[in-house]
Amino acid sequence: MVWCLSLAILSLIISRGADGRGKPEAVSVVGRAGESAVLGCDLLPPAGRPPLHVIEWLRFGFLLPIFIQFGLYTPRVDPGFAGRVRLQKGASLQIEGLRAEDQGWYECRVLFLDQHSPEDDSANGSWVHLTVNSPPQFLQTPPQVLEVQELEPVTLRCVARGSPQPHVTWKLRGQDLGQGQGQVQVRNGTLWIRRAVRGSSGVYTCQASSTEGSATHATQLLVLGPPLIVVPPRNSTVNAFQDVSLACQAEAYPTNLTYSWFWGSANVFHVSHLQARVRILVDGSLRLRAAQPDDAGRYTCVPSNGLLHPPSASAYLTVLYPAQVTTMPPETPLPIGMRGVIRCPVRANPPLLFVSWTKDGQALQLDKFPGWSQGPDGSLIIALGNEDVLGEYSCTPYNSLGTAGPSPVTRVLLKAPPAFLERPKEEYFQEVGRELLIPCSARGDPPPTISWAKVGRGLQGQAQVDSNRSLVLRPLTKEAHGRWECTASNAVAQVATSTNLYVLGTSPHGVTNVSVVPLPKGANVSWEPGFDGGYLQRFSVWYTPLAKQPDRAHHDWVSLVVPVGAAHLLVPGLQPHTQYQFSVLAQNRLGSGPFSEIVLSAPEGLPTTPAAPRLPPTDLPPPLSPPRGLVAVRTPRGVLLHWDPPELVPRRLDGYVLEGRQGPQGWEVLDRTVAGTEMQLLVPGLIKDVLYEFRLVALAGSYVSDPSNVANVSTSGLEVYPSRTQLPGLLPQPVLAGVVGGVCFLGVAVLVSVLAACLTNRRRAARRRRKRLRQDPPLTFSPPGKSAPHSALLCTKPLQA
């Protein structure tokens, strides 16, 4: 910008004249770098001796003239032109050894000392433009060899000068890159590589070209990275005892490659049956002598040059060999009176064709032993173990390559299978949080091993087995509910027995086998209820269209309450030809169980299709939300609980149930009669220096909410007052013992008082009778022959008294 402005000013000065006289037009002189050029100046008279004068040559942009000549004195020369300038043909200036920086505007001035007038100043001088043509020359180049890490950015910059200005281009392996593409970009002589990869390696050539020639500079880019496998190993199949060669070649920079081979996950030199027969060649290939059946498997080549993440390539070796017996046990026990198997441990490649057996040195004929047969793997299957099975057996396997020979002899023995001494009961009912012991024991020869397992989804860390092999569940959790199986096994047989465990005092289990039968504008939903947790459970059916409404971010689920005792519900009012999602929820007084699986159905007879929910059922809002913000505050008379009512109430809030517990104990119901209008409650009668936890459950019709948040409070330093709430579970045992003892003492005292009063009354009545007897006349009996009436009267008189 500055140079353009300067040239404009200079042009204005040159074109301006004095008194209407214009200056001579500028002259352009072209020269080549290293040669000479003459800048003409015709301001001196052509003939005769010129008057006394001073010759000055000025260069535009310099403060002082670059050349001043006065008479015969030594000229004054600018240091940049020293030894390279001299006058020629009057005032013309000759410049030797032209340089690129010599290019520019020059002005010649001749000052006549004896004829000087101010008017001549404006007309004196002539301008000459010197153009120095030079071949391209690099001012900045990248190094000849450049090493970069893989995936790092690369910048190669070439800056050249010359006259005319040269054009810089880039080439890779002789191919012009132009403006670049993809990861490579070229702009203004600079080459960028966003992420260097192995393919980015090569010789990059920077070329600066103009009409005066060209210059080139080459840079070899080396990308440091892990090796690249160019020849991977291939799957190979050989016969036994043949040599094997697995190729593996890699390229990398740096080139200090080392190769490692692995059989499976172990280094081949660490595998006992391989280390003496393997060798890794210089080119990375693996050489294996005399392949054995055990050598078959996956072989992995890992080349490395010390950088991270070396690559790997694998191939499988298959070894063909005749069928052979691996390890035949010297003894084979079979269970008495049960099914047994005499196995022939075989390996073969190609696959096994058949197995022949001998018993006591003679070929075994299965048709002579009823119930005996041969399995697909060649094993002998004995339907009933008895004395016929005793003896010594040997097997000989065969495949398409033949056989390696018969097996060693195995002697068959009869052993007692496991038999249960104590079985668990068919069903167990126990409350959650307590301990449950389920016995199971068995005998056999050899003694059997007892193990326990839960059928279906197992438990982690909750089931234990004691020294008597009984199942111990401590503490009992909801997840322990279900069927448990006790297994007794020894070397000859395995037997099992099972029991059903019902865990009481929990929320209901999820329903299963949800079925939806589509109907015109409706659907019939049915299911199989899960265990109710020991309380009456109620069901609700939830449904929503599969495609959510455009103006809503989530699905709007609708719930219908199922009548008590029913396991099906007719859902009316559905849109025809619209897919709906259905789910069933079980609830009891302790809370809600999990939602069932989502089932899709549409009216007008479309079939049901199990599918994943568009909205997880656990995200569905409950019909009755729990109380909010439960807090506990200590007061002089106890603990004051305060809460906010539930946000979501289906109809009318009937009330709350207060639950509490001490430390890790189970939750106990403290008060079932908290009114729905209450928002605070005083809990007195607590024990000092104990940490209590409280929570509330809301009730609304058939709905039971989830428990509220837990409020913790410590009674450290709190005075104890008589309880006005039902807190039997929270009273200490000494207090309970005192109350019970007082009631019993009072009852005994009342009973003793009653007995004493009865005894006193009896004694008083006896004294009265004795007193009357003393006062009445003695009884006289008439002799025989007297009249009967008189005698009867005398005898009955004391009785009337």
Coordinates of C-alpha atoms in Angstrom, one line a residue, residues 279-757:
R279 CA 11.2 -70.0 15.1
I280 CA 10.5 -66.4 14.0
L281 CA 12.4 -65.5 10.8
V282 CA 13.9 -62.1 10.0
D283 CA 11.0 -61.2 7.7
G284 CA 8.5 -61.9 10.5
S285 CA 7.3 -65.3 9.4
L286 CA 6.6 -68.0 11.9
R287 CA 8.1 -71.5 11.3
L288 CA 6.6 -74.5 13.1
R289 CA 8.2 -78.0 12.8
A290 CA 6.2 -81.2 12.9
A291 CA 2.7 -79.9 13.6
Q292 CA 0.9 -81.7 16.4
P293 CA -2.9 -81.9 17.1
D294 CA -2.4 -79.6 20.1
D295 CA -0.8 -77.0 17.9
A296 CA -4.1 -76.2 16.2
G297 CA -5.7 -72.8 17.0
R298 CA -5.4 -69.1 16.4
Y299 CA -1.9 -67.6 15.8
T300 CA -1.5 -63.8 16.0
C301 CA 1.4 -61.8 14.5
V302 CA 2.2 -58.5 16.3
P303 CA 4.9 -56.3 14.7
S304 CA 6.3 -53.4 16.8
N305 CA 8.7 -50.6 16.4
G306 CA 8.5 -49.2 20.0
L307 CA 5.5 -46.9 19.3
L308 CA 2.1 -47.2 20.9
H309 CA -0.7 -49.4 19.6
P310 CA 1.1 -51.9 17.4
P311 CA -1.2 -53.7 14.9
S312 CA -2.0 -57.4 14.8
A313 CA -3.2 -60.0 12.3
S314 CA -4.4 -63.5 13.0
A315 CA -4.8 -66.8 11.2
Y316 CA -6.0 -70.2 12.2
L317 CA -4.0 -73.4 11.9
T318 CA -5.9 -76.6 11.4
V319 CA -4.1 -79.9 11.9
L320 CA -5.6 -83.1 10.4
Y321 CA -5.0 -86.3 12.3
P322 CA -6.5 -89.8 12.9
A323 CA -9.1 -90.2 15.6
Q324 CA -7.4 -90.8 19.0
V325 CA -8.3 -91.2 22.6
T326 CA -7.1 -88.4 24.9
T327 CA -7.2 -89.6 28.5
M328 CA -9.1 -92.7 29.5
P329 CA -9.7 -92.9 33.3
P330 CA -8.5 -96.1 34.9
E331 CA -11.9 -96.4 36.7
T332 CA -15.4 -95.3 35.7
P333 CA -18.0 -95.3 38.5
L334 CA -21.7 -95.8 37.6
P335 CA -24.8 -95.2 39.8
I336 CA -26.6 -98.3 41.1
G337 CA -30.1 -98.5 39.7
M338 CA -29.8 -95.3 37.6
R339 CA -28.8 -94.3 34.1
G340 CA -25.0 -94.3 33.6
V341 CA -22.6 -93.4 30.8
I342 CA -19.2 -94.9 30.0
R343 CA -17.4 -92.2 28.0
C344 CA -14.7 -92.6 25.3
P345 CA -12.8 -89.3 25.4
V346 CA -12.0 -88.8 21.7
R347 CA -10.6 -86.0 19.6
A348 CA -10.5 -86.3 15.8
N349 CA -10.0 -84.0 12.8
P350 CA -11.8 -84.8 10.4
P351 CA -14.8 -85.5 12.6
L352 CA -15.4 -88.8 14.4
L353 CA -17.1 -91.5 12.3
F354 CA -17.7 -94.3 14.9
V355 CA -16.3 -96.0 18.0
S356 CA -15.9 -99.7 18.6
W357 CA -15.9 -101.1 22.2
T358 CA -14.5 -104.2 23.9
K359 CA -15.6 -105.6 27.3
D360 CA -13.2 -107.9 29.2
G361 CA -11.2 -108.3 26.0
Q362 CA -14.1 -109.3 23.8
A363 CA -15.9 -107.3 21.2
L364 CA -19.0 -105.7 22.8
Q365 CA -22.3 -106.7 21.3
L366 CA -25.0 -104.2 22.4
D367 CA -27.9 -106.4 21.3
K368 CA -27.1 -108.8 24.1
F369 CA -27.6 -106.1 26.8
P370 CA -31.2 -104.7 26.9
G371 CA -31.2 -101.0 27.6
W372 CA -27.7 -100.5 26.4
S373 CA -27.0 -98.1 23.5
Q374 CA -24.3 -95.9 21.9
G375 CA -24.5 -92.2 21.8
P376 CA -23.4 -89.9 19.0
D377 CA -20.0 -89.3 20.6
G378 CA -19.4 -93.0 20.9
S379 CA -20.1 -93.3 24.6
L380 CA -21.9 -96.3 26.0
I381 CA -25.3 -95.4 27.6
I382 CA -26.4 -97.8 30.4
A383 CA -30.2 -97.5 31.1
L384 CA -30.0 -99.2 34.5
G385 CA -26.8 -99.8 36.5
N386 CA -26.5 -103.4 37.7
E387 CA -24.0 -106.2 37.9
D388 CA -24.0 -106.7 34.2
V389 CA -22.1 -103.5 33.7
L390 CA -19.1 -104.6 35.8
G391 CA -16.0 -105.3 33.8
E392 CA -13.1 -103.8 31.9
Y393 CA -13.8 -101.7 28.8
S394 CA -11.7 -100.3 25.9
C395 CA -12.7 -98.1 23.0
T396 CA -11.2 -97.5 19.5
P397 CA -12.3 -94.3 17.6
Y398 CA -12.2 -93.9 13.8
N399 CA -12.4 -91.0 11.4
S400 CA -11.7 -90.7 7.6
L401 CA -7.9 -90.8 8.3
G402 CA -8.2 -93.9 10.4
T403 CA -7.4 -94.4 14.1
A404 CA -4.5 -93.9 16.4
G405 CA -5.3 -97.1 18.3
P406 CA -7.4 -98.4 21.2
S407 CA -7.7 -96.7 24.5
P408 CA -6.3 -98.0 27.8
V409 CA -8.6 -100.2 29.8
T410 CA -11.1 -98.6 32.2
R411 CA -12.7 -100.7 35.0
V412 CA -16.4 -100.0 35.6
L413 CA -17.5 -99.9 39.3
L414 CA -21.0 -99.5 40.8
K415 CA -21.4 -96.7 43.3
A416 CA -24.4 -95.4 45.3
P417 CA -26.0 -92.3 43.8
P418 CA -26.9 -89.3 46.0
A419 CA -30.1 -89.8 48.1
F420 CA -31.6 -87.0 50.1
L421 CA -31.7 -87.5 53.9
E422 CA -33.6 -84.2 54.5
R423 CA -35.5 -82.4 51.9
P424 CA -36.8 -78.8 52.2
K425 CA -40.5 -78.3 52.6
E426 CA -42.6 -77.6 49.5
E427 CA -43.3 -74.0 50.6
Y428 CA -41.9 -71.5 53.0
F429 CA -43.5 -68.2 54.2
Q430 CA -41.4 -65.6 55.9
E431 CA -41.5 -61.9 56.5
V432 CA -39.0 -59.6 54.7
G433 CA -36.0 -58.6 56.7
R434 CA -35.9 -61.7 58.9
E435 CA -33.7 -64.7 58.7
L436 CA -34.7 -68.0 57.0
L437 CA -33.0 -71.4 57.2
I438 CA -33.9 -74.1 54.6
P439 CA -32.3 -77.5 55.3
C440 CA -31.1 -79.9 52.7
S441 CA -28.8 -83.0 53.2
A442 CA -28.0 -86.1 51.2
R443 CA -25.8 -89.2 51.4
G444 CA -24.1 -91.3 48.7
D445 CA -20.8 -93.1 47.6
P446 CA -18.8 -91.0 47.4
P447 CA -20.4 -88.4 49.6
P448 CA -22.3 -85.9 47.5
T449 CA -21.8 -82.2 47.3
I450 CA -24.8 -79.9 48.2
S451 CA -25.4 -76.7 46.3
W452 CA -28.2 -74.2 46.2
A453 CA -29.4 -72.0 43.3
K454 CA -32.4 -69.8 42.7
V455 CA -34.4 -70.7 39.6
G456 CA -34.5 -67.8 37.2
R457 CA -32.8 -64.5 38.2
G458 CA -30.2 -65.2 40.9
L459 CA -29.1 -63.3 44.0
Q460 CA -25.8 -61.8 44.7
G461 CA -24.3 -61.7 48.2
Q462 CA -27.6 -62.5 50.0
A463 CA -27.7 -66.4 49.8
Q464 CA -25.3 -68.3 52.0
V465 CA -24.8 -72.0 52.8
D466 CA -23.9 -73.0 56.4
S467 CA -21.7 -75.9 57.5
N468 CA -24.7 -78.3 57.3
R469 CA -25.3 -77.2 53.7
S470 CA -28.6 -75.5 54.6
L471 CA -29.6 -72.4 52.8
V472 CA -29.3 -69.3 54.9
L473 CA -31.1 -66.1 53.7
R474 CA -30.0 -63.2 56.0
P475 CA -31.7 -60.8 55.8
L476 CA -34.6 -62.0 53.7
T477 CA -35.3 -59.6 50.8
K478 CA -38.0 -59.3 48.2
E479 CA -35.6 -60.6 45.5
A480 CA -35.3 -63.9 47.4
H481 CA -39.0 -64.7 46.5
G482 CA -39.3 -67.6 44.1
R483 CA -38.2 -71.2 43.5
W484 CA -35.0 -72.5 45.0
E485 CA -33.3 -75.7 44.0
C486 CA -31.0 -77.9 46.1
T487 CA -28.7 -80.1 44.1
A488 CA -26.7 -83.2 45.5
S489 CA -24.1 -84.5 43.1
N490 CA -21.2 -86.9 43.3
A491 CA -19.0 -88.7 40.8
V492 CA -21.8 -91.0 39.6
A493 CA -25.1 -89.0 39.6
Q494 CA -26.8 -85.7 40.4
V495 CA -30.2 -85.3 42.0
A496 CA -32.2 -82.2 42.8
T497 CA -35.2 -81.1 44.9
S498 CA -36.8 -77.7 45.0
T499 CA -39.0 -75.5 47.3
N500 CA -41.1 -72.3 46.8
L501 CA -40.2 -69.3 49.0
Y502 CA -42.8 -66.6 49.6
V503 CA -41.5 -63.4 51.1
L504 CA -44.2 -61.5 53.0
G505 CA -44.4 -57.8 53.8
T506 CA -43.3 -56.4 50.4
S507 CA -44.7 -54.5 47.5
P508 CA -46.3 -56.8 44.9
H509 CA -44.3 -58.5 42.2
G510 CA -44.8 -57.6 38.6
V511 CA -47.5 -59.3 36.5
T512 CA -46.5 -61.6 33.7
N513 CA -47.9 -62.9 30.4
V514 CA -49.7 -59.7 29.5
S515 CA -52.1 -60.3 26.6
V516 CA -54.1 -57.8 24.6
V517 CA -56.9 -58.9 22.4
P518 CA -57.9 -56.1 20.0
L519 CA -61.6 -55.4 19.6
P520 CA -63.5 -52.8 17.6
K521 CA -62.7 -49.5 19.3
G522 CA -61.3 -51.3 22.3
A523 CA -59.1 -54.0 23.7
N524 CA -59.3 -56.8 26.2
V525 CA -56.2 -56.8 28.5
S526 CA -55.5 -59.9 30.6
W527 CA -52.5 -61.0 32.7
E528 CA -51.2 -63.4 35.3
P529 CA -50.8 -61.7 38.7
G530 CA -47.5 -61.9 40.5
F531 CA -47.1 -62.6 44.2
D532 CA -49.0 -60.0 46.3
G533 CA -46.3 -59.6 49.0
G534 CA -48.7 -60.9 51.7
Y535 CA -51.3 -58.1 51.2
L536 CA -54.3 -57.5 49.0
Q537 CA -53.1 -56.2 45.7
R538 CA -55.0 -54.1 43.2
F539 CA -54.2 -53.6 39.5
S540 CA -54.4 -50.7 37.1
V541 CA -54.1 -50.8 33.3
W542 CA -52.1 -48.0 31.6
Y543 CA -52.3 -47.2 27.9
T544 CA -51.3 -44.5 25.5
P545 CA -51.0 -44.2 21.7
L546 CA -47.7 -45.4 20.2
A547 CA -47.2 -42.1 18.2
K548 CA -47.1 -39.2 20.6
Q549 CA -49.0 -36.0 19.9
P550 CA -47.0 -33.4 18.0
D551 CA -47.8 -30.7 20.5
R552 CA -46.5 -32.7 23.5
A553 CA -43.0 -33.7 24.4
H554 CA -44.0 -36.9 26.1
H555 CA -46.7 -39.6 25.9
D556 CA -49.8 -39.0 28.0
W557 CA -50.6 -42.3 29.8
V558 CA -54.1 -43.0 30.9
S559 CA -54.8 -45.5 33.7
L560 CA -57.9 -47.5 34.5
V561 CA -58.5 -49.2 37.9
V562 CA -59.2 -52.9 37.7
P563 CA -62.0 -54.3 40.0
V564 CA -60.7 -56.2 43.0
G565 CA -59.9 -59.8 42.3
A566 CA -60.0 -59.4 38.5
A567 CA -57.1 -60.2 36.2
H568 CA -58.5 -58.7 33.0
L569 CA -60.0 -55.5 31.9
L570 CA -61.9 -54.2 28.9
V571 CA -60.4 -50.9 27.7
P572 CA -63.1 -49.0 25.7
G573 CA -62.9 -45.8 23.6
L574 CA -59.8 -46.5 21.5
Q575 CA -59.3 -45.0 18.1
P576 CA -59.4 -47.6 15.3
H577 CA -56.3 -48.4 13.2
T578 CA -54.1 -46.8 15.9
Q579 CA -51.3 -48.6 17.7
Y580 CA -51.5 -48.4 21.5
Q581 CA -49.1 -49.3 24.2
F582 CA -50.4 -51.3 27.2
S583 CA -48.9 -52.0 30.6
V584 CA -50.2 -53.3 33.9
L585 CA -49.2 -52.0 37.4
A586 CA -49.8 -53.9 40.7
Q587 CA -50.1 -52.1 44.0
N588 CA -50.7 -53.0 47.7
R589 CA -50.6 -51.2 50.9
L590 CA -46.8 -51.1 50.9
G591 CA -46.4 -49.5 47.5
S592 CA -46.3 -50.2 43.8
G593 CA -44.6 -53.1 42.0
P594 CA -42.8 -52.8 38.7
F595 CA -44.7 -52.1 35.5
S596 CA -45.2 -55.0 33.2
E597 CA -43.7 -55.3 29.8
I598 CA -45.1 -53.0 27.1
V599 CA -47.5 -54.7 24.7
L600 CA -48.6 -53.1 21.4
S601 CA -52.1 -53.6 20.0
A602 CA -54.5 -51.8 17.7
P603 CA -58.3 -52.1 17.4
E604 CA -59.9 -53.8 14.4
G605 CA -58.2 -57.2 15.0
L606 CA -54.5 -56.4 14.5
P607 CA -52.3 -58.9 16.3
T608 CA -50.4 -58.1 19.5
T609 CA -46.7 -57.5 19.2
P610 CA -44.2 -57.3 22.1
A611 CA -42.1 -54.2 21.7
A612 CA -39.8 -51.9 23.6
P613 CA -41.6 -48.9 25.2
R614 CA -41.3 -45.5 23.6
L615 CA -41.4 -44.2 27.1
P616 CA -40.0 -46.3 30.0
P617 CA -42.8 -47.4 32.2
T618 CA -40.8 -46.3 35.3
D619 CA -41.2 -42.8 34.0
L620 CA -45.0 -42.9 34.2
P621 CA -46.5 -40.6 36.9
P622 CA -48.2 -42.6 39.7
P623 CA -51.9 -42.0 40.3
L624 CA -51.2 -40.9 43.8
S625 CA -47.9 -39.1 44.6
P626 CA -46.3 -39.4 48.0
P627 CA -46.4 -36.7 50.7
R628 CA -43.8 -34.0 50.2
G629 CA -41.1 -32.4 52.3
L630 CA -41.4 -34.5 55.5
V631 CA -39.3 -32.9 58.2
A632 CA -38.8 -33.8 61.9
V633 CA -38.3 -31.1 64.6
R634 CA -37.4 -31.9 68.2
T635 CA -39.7 -30.2 70.8
P636 CA -39.8 -30.5 74.7
R637 CA -42.6 -32.9 74.4
G638 CA -41.3 -35.1 71.6
V639 CA -40.7 -35.0 67.8
L640 CA -43.0 -32.9 65.7
L641 CA -43.4 -34.1 62.1
H642 CA -44.5 -31.6 59.4
W643 CA -45.2 -32.3 55.7
D644 CA -46.9 -31.0 52.6
P645 CA -49.8 -32.9 51.0
P646 CA -49.3 -34.9 47.8
E647 CA -49.2 -33.0 44.5
L648 CA -51.2 -35.6 42.6
V649 CA -54.4 -37.0 44.2
P650 CA -56.9 -38.9 42.0
R651 CA -60.0 -38.0 44.0
R652 CA -60.0 -37.3 47.8
L653 CA -57.2 -37.8 50.2
D654 CA -58.4 -40.3 52.9
G655 CA -55.4 -40.1 55.2
Y656 CA -51.9 -41.1 56.0
V657 CA -50.0 -44.0 57.5
L658 CA -47.1 -43.1 59.7
E659 CA -44.1 -45.6 59.7
G660 CA -41.0 -45.5 61.8
R661 CA -37.9 -47.5 62.7
Q662 CA -34.8 -47.5 64.9
G663 CA -31.5 -47.7 63.0
P664 CA -31.3 -50.7 60.7
Q665 CA -34.5 -52.3 62.0
G666 CA -37.5 -52.9 59.6
W667 CA -40.2 -50.3 59.1
E668 CA -43.2 -50.6 61.5
V669 CA -46.6 -48.9 61.3
L670 CA -47.0 -46.4 64.1
D671 CA -50.3 -44.8 63.3
R672 CA -52.9 -45.7 60.6
T673 CA -55.4 -43.0 61.5
V674 CA -53.7 -39.8 60.5
A675 CA -56.4 -37.6 58.9
G676 CA -55.9 -36.5 55.3
T677 CA -56.3 -32.8 56.4
E678 CA -53.4 -33.0 58.9
M679 CA -50.0 -31.6 57.9
Q680 CA -48.2 -32.1 61.2
L681 CA -48.1 -34.7 64.0
L682 CA -46.5 -34.9 67.5
V683 CA -44.7 -38.2 68.2
P684 CA -44.0 -38.5 72.0
G685 CA -42.8 -41.4 74.1
L686 CA -39.5 -42.0 72.3
I687 CA -36.3 -43.3 73.8
K688 CA -33.4 -41.0 74.6
D689 CA -30.1 -41.2 72.6
V690 CA -31.6 -43.1 69.7
L691 CA -31.7 -42.2 66.0
Y692 CA -35.2 -42.5 64.5
E693 CA -36.4 -42.5 60.9
F694 CA -40.0 -41.6 59.9
R695 CA -41.9 -41.7 56.6
L696 CA -45.5 -41.3 55.5
V697 CA -47.7 -43.1 53.0
A698 CA -50.8 -41.4 51.5
L699 CA -54.1 -43.2 51.0
A700 CA -56.8 -42.3 48.5
G701 CA -59.5 -44.8 47.9
S702 CA -57.8 -47.9 46.4
Y703 CA -54.6 -46.0 45.7
V704 CA -51.6 -46.3 48.0
S705 CA -48.7 -43.9 47.3
D706 CA -45.0 -44.6 47.4
P707 CA -43.4 -43.7 50.8
S708 CA -42.4 -40.1 51.3
N709 CA -38.9 -38.9 51.9
V710 CA -37.3 -40.2 55.2
A711 CA -37.0 -37.7 58.0
N712 CA -34.2 -38.5 60.5
V713 CA -34.1 -37.2 64.1
S714 CA -31.9 -38.0 67.1
T715 CA -33.4 -38.0 70.6
S716 CA -30.1 -37.3 72.3
G717 CA -30.9 -35.1 75.3
L718 CA -34.7 -35.3 74.7
E719 CA -36.9 -35.8 77.7
V720 CA -39.3 -38.9 77.5
Y721 CA -43.0 -38.2 77.9
P722 CA -45.9 -40.7 78.1
S723 CA -46.9 -41.8 74.6
R724 CA -50.2 -40.7 73.2
T725 CA -49.6 -42.5 69.8
Q726 CA -49.5 -46.1 69.1
L727 CA -45.7 -46.8 69.4
P728 CA -45.5 -50.4 70.7
G729 CA -42.7 -51.3 68.3
L730 CA -40.6 -48.3 69.6
L731 CA -41.0 -48.9 73.4
P732 CA -37.9 -50.3 75.0
Q733 CA -38.0 -53.8 76.4
P734 CA -37.5 -52.7 80.1
V735 CA -40.5 -50.3 79.9
L736 CA -42.6 -53.1 78.2
A737 CA -41.5 -55.5 80.9
G738 CA -42.5 -53.0 83.7
V739 CA -45.9 -52.4 82.1
V740 CA -46.6 -56.1 81.7
G741 CA -45.4 -56.9 85.2
G742 CA -47.6 -54.1 86.7
V743 CA -50.7 -55.4 84.8
C744 CA -50.0 -59.0 85.9
F745 CA -49.4 -57.9 89.5
L746 CA -52.7 -56.0 89.5
G747 CA -54.5 -59.0 88.1
V748 CA -53.0 -61.3 90.6
A749 CA -54.0 -58.9 93.4
V750 CA -57.6 -58.7 92.2
L751 CA -57.8 -62.5 91.9
V752 CA -56.4 -63.0 95.4
S753 CA -58.8 -60.4 96.8
V754 CA -61.7 -62.2 95.1
L755 CA -60.6 -65.6 96.4
A756 CA -60.1 -64.2 99.9
A757 CA -63.6 -62.7 99.9

